[in-house]
Coordinates of C-alpha atoms in Angstrom, one line a residue:
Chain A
X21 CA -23.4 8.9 21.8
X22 CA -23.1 11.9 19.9
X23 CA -25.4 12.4 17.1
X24 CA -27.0 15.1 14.3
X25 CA -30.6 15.0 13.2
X26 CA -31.5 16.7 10.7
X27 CA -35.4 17.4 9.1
X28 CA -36.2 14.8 6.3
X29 CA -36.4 16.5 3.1
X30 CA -36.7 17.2 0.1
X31 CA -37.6 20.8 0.5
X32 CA -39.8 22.6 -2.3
X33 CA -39.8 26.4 -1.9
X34 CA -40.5 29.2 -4.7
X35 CA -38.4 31.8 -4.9
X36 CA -37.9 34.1 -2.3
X37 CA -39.7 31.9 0.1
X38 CA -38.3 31.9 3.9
X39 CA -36.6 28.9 4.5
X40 CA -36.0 26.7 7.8
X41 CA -34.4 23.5 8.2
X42 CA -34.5 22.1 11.6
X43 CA -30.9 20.1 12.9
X44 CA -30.8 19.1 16.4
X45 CA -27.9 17.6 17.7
X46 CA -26.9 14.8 21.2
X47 CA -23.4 15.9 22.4
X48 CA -21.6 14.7 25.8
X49 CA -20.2 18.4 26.3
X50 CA -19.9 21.3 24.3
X51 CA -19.5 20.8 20.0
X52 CA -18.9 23.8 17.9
X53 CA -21.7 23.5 15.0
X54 CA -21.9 23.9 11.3
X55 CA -23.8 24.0 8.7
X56 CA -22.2 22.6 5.4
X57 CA -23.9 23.5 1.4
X58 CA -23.2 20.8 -1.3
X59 CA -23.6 22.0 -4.8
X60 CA -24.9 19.6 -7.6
X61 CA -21.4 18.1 -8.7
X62 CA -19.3 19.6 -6.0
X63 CA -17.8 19.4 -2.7
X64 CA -18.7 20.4 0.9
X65 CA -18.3 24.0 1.4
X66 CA -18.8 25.6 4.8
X67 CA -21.8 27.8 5.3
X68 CA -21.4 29.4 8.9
X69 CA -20.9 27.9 12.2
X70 CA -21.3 28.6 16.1
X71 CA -18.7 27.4 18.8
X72 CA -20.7 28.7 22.0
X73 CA -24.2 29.1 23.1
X74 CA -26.5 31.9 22.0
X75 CA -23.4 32.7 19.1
X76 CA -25.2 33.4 16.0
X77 CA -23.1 31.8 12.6
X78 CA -24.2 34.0 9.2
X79 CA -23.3 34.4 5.8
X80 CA -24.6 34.4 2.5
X81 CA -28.0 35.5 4.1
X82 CA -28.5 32.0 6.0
X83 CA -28.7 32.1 9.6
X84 CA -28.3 29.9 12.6
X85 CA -28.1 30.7 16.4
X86 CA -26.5 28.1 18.6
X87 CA -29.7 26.5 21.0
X88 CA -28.3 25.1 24.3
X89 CA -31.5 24.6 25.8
X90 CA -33.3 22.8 23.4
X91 CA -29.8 21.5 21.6
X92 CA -30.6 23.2 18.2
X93 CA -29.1 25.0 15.3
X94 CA -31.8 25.3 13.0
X95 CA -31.0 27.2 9.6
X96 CA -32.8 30.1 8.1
X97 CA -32.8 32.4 5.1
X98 CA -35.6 35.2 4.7
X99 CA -35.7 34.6 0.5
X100 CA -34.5 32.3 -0.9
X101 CA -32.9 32.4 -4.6
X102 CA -33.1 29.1 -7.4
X103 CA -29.3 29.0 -6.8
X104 CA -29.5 28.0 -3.5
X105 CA -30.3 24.5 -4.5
X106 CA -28.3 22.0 -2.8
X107 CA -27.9 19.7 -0.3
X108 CA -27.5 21.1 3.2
X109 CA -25.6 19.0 6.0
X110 CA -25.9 20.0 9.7
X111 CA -22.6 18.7 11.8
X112 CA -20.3 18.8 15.0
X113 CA -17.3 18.2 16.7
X114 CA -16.0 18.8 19.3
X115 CA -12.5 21.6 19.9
X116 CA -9.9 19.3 20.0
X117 CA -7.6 18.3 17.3
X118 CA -7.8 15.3 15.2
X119 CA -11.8 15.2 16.3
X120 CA -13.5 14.5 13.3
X121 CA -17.3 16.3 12.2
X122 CA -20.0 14.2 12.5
X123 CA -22.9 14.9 10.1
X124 CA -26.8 14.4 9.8
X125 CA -27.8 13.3 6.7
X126 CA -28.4 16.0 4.7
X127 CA -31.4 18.1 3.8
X128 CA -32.3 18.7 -0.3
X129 CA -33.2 21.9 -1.1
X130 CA -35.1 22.7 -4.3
X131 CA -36.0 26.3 -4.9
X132 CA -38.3 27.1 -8.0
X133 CA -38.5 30.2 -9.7
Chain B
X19 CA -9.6 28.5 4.8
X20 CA -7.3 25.9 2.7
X21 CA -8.1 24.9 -1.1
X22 CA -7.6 21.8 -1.4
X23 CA -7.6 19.4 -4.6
X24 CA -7.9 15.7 -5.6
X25 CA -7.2 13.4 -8.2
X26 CA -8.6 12.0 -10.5
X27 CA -12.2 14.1 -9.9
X28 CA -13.9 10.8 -11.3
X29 CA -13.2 7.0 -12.5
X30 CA -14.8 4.0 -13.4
X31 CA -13.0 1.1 -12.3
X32 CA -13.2 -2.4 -12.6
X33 CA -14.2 -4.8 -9.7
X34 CA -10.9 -6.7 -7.7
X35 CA -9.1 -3.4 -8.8
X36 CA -7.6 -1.0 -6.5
X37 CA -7.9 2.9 -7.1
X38 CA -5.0 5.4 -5.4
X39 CA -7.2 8.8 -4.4
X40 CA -4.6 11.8 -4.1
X41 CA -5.1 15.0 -1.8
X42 CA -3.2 17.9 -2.0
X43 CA -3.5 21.4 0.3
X44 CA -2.3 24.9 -0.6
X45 CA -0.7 24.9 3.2
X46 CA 0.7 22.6 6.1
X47 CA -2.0 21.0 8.0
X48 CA -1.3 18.3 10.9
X49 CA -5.1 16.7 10.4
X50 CA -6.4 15.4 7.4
X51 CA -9.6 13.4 7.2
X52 CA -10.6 11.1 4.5
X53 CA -14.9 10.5 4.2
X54 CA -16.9 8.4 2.8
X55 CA -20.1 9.3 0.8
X56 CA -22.5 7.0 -0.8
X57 CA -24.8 7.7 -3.2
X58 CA -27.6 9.9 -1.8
X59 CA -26.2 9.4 2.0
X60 CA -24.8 11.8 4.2
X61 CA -21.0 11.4 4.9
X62 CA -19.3 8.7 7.2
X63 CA -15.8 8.9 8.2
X64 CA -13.2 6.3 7.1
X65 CA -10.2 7.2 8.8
X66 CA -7.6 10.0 10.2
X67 CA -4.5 10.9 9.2
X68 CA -1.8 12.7 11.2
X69 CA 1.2 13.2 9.4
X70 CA 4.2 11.4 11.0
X71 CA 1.9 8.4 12.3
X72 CA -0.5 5.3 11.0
X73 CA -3.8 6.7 10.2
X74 CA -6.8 5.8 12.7
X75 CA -9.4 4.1 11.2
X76 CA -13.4 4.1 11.9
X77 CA -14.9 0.8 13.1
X78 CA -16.0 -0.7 10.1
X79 CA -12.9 0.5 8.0
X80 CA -9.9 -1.7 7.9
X81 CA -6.5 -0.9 6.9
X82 CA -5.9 -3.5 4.3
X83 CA -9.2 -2.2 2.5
X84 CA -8.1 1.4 2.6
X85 CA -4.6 2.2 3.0
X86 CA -3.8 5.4 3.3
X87 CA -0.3 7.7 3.2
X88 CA 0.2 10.4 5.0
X89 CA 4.1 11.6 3.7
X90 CA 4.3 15.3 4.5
X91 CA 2.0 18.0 5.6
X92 CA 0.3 18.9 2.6
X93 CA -0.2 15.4 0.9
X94 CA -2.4 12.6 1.5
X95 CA -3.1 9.4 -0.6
X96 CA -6.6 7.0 0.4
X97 CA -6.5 3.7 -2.0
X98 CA -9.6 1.4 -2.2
X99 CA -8.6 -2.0 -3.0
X100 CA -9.7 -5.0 -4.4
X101 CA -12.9 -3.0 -5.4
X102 CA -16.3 -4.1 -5.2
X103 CA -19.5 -2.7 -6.7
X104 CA -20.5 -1.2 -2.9
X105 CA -17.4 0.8 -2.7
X106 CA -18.7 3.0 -5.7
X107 CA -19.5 6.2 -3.5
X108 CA -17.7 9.8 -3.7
X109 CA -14.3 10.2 -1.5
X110 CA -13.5 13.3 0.2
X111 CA -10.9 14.6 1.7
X112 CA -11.2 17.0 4.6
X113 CA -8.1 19.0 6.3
X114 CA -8.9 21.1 9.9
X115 CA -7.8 24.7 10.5
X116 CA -6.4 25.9 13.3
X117 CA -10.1 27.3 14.5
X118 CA -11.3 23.3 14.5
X119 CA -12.9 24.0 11.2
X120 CA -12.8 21.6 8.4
X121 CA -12.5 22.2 4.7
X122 CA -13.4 19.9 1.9
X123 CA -11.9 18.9 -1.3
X124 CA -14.0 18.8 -4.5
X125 CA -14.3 14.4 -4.3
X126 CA -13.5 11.8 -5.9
X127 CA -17.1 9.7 -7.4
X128 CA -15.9 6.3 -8.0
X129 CA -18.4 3.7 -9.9
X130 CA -17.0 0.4 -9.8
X131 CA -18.4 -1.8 -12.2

């Protein structure tokens, strides 16, 4: 089936560390992917995403490039900042309507200043 | 994009109670999603709702435990009844775009006590 696994965190970086969290993903075809930030107290709030191989998603200074081959979408940031603290969710679905995301289990990040 | 809301943001509710969760979008959208999120978990889909038409639920998620209406396209009510301590989790509602992207409202955390 299809499926999103995500690195187990929590993640503990100072400030302006360089950040990774690894997502792979299992998909019969071809998903769009995304990378979803929760904020303490809030809602999901999409980060960036990539609908095709090799696309790159950015924003915010987070990065993720689209790995057919090894069926990846790993997010980075060069420096980190104490306000990215939150919960970060890798996901997919697939371009039809109606198809709903389905998410890995969410990575915590903790940045220190 | 879409900014969506829902009501109430929080409640504490009794258990064999039933809690109506509302969902409101700034624009017409044909898909709305309704997710489940329990306390440090990632999120699990209950059901979908295309206006017009029953909702499809998720294996696992039953119609007479969560109703949900779907009366125009910018509205969309989920109700948990007959609570029980393991529903207490946070309810989101998500609505897709016309680019297969999905955007979250802010929850709803629901103890049930």
């Amino acid at each position: 089936g299809n499926s999103v696994t995500q690195m187990e965190g929590p993640v503990t970086l100072s400030e302006e560390a360089f950040l990774t969290i690894n997502c792979t993903y299992t998909a019969t075809g071809y998903p769009s992917l995304f990378w979803y930030v929760q904020y303490p107290g809030e809602g999901l709030q999409l980060l960036l995403k990539a609908t095709k191989a090799d696309d790159k998603g950015s924003n915010k200074g987070f990065e993720a490039t689209y790995r057919k081959e090894t069926t990846s979408f790993h997010l980075e940031k060069g420096s980190v900042q104490v306000s990215d603290s939150a919960v970060y969710f890798c996901a997919l679905t697939f371009n039809q309507a109606g198809t709903a995301l389905i998410f890995g289990k969410g990575t915590t990040l903790s940045v220190s200043s | 994009s879409a900014v969506i809301s829902q009501k109430p943001s929080r409640d504490i509710c009794q258990r064999g109670t039933s809690l109506t969760i509302q969902c409101q979008v700034d624009s017409q959208v044909t898909m709305m999603f309704w997710y489940r999120q329990q306390p440090g978990q990632s999120l699990t889909l209950i059901a979908t709702a295309n206006q017009g038409s029953e909702a499809t639920y998720e294996s696992g998620f039953v119609i007479d435990k969560f109703p949900i209406s779907r009366p125009n396209l910018t509205f969309s009510t989920l109700t948990v009844s007959n609570m029980s301590p393991e529903d207490s989790s946070i309810y989101l509602c998500s609505v897709e775009t016309g680019s297969y992207e999905q955007y979250f409202g802010p929850g709803t955390r629901l103890t049930v006590t």
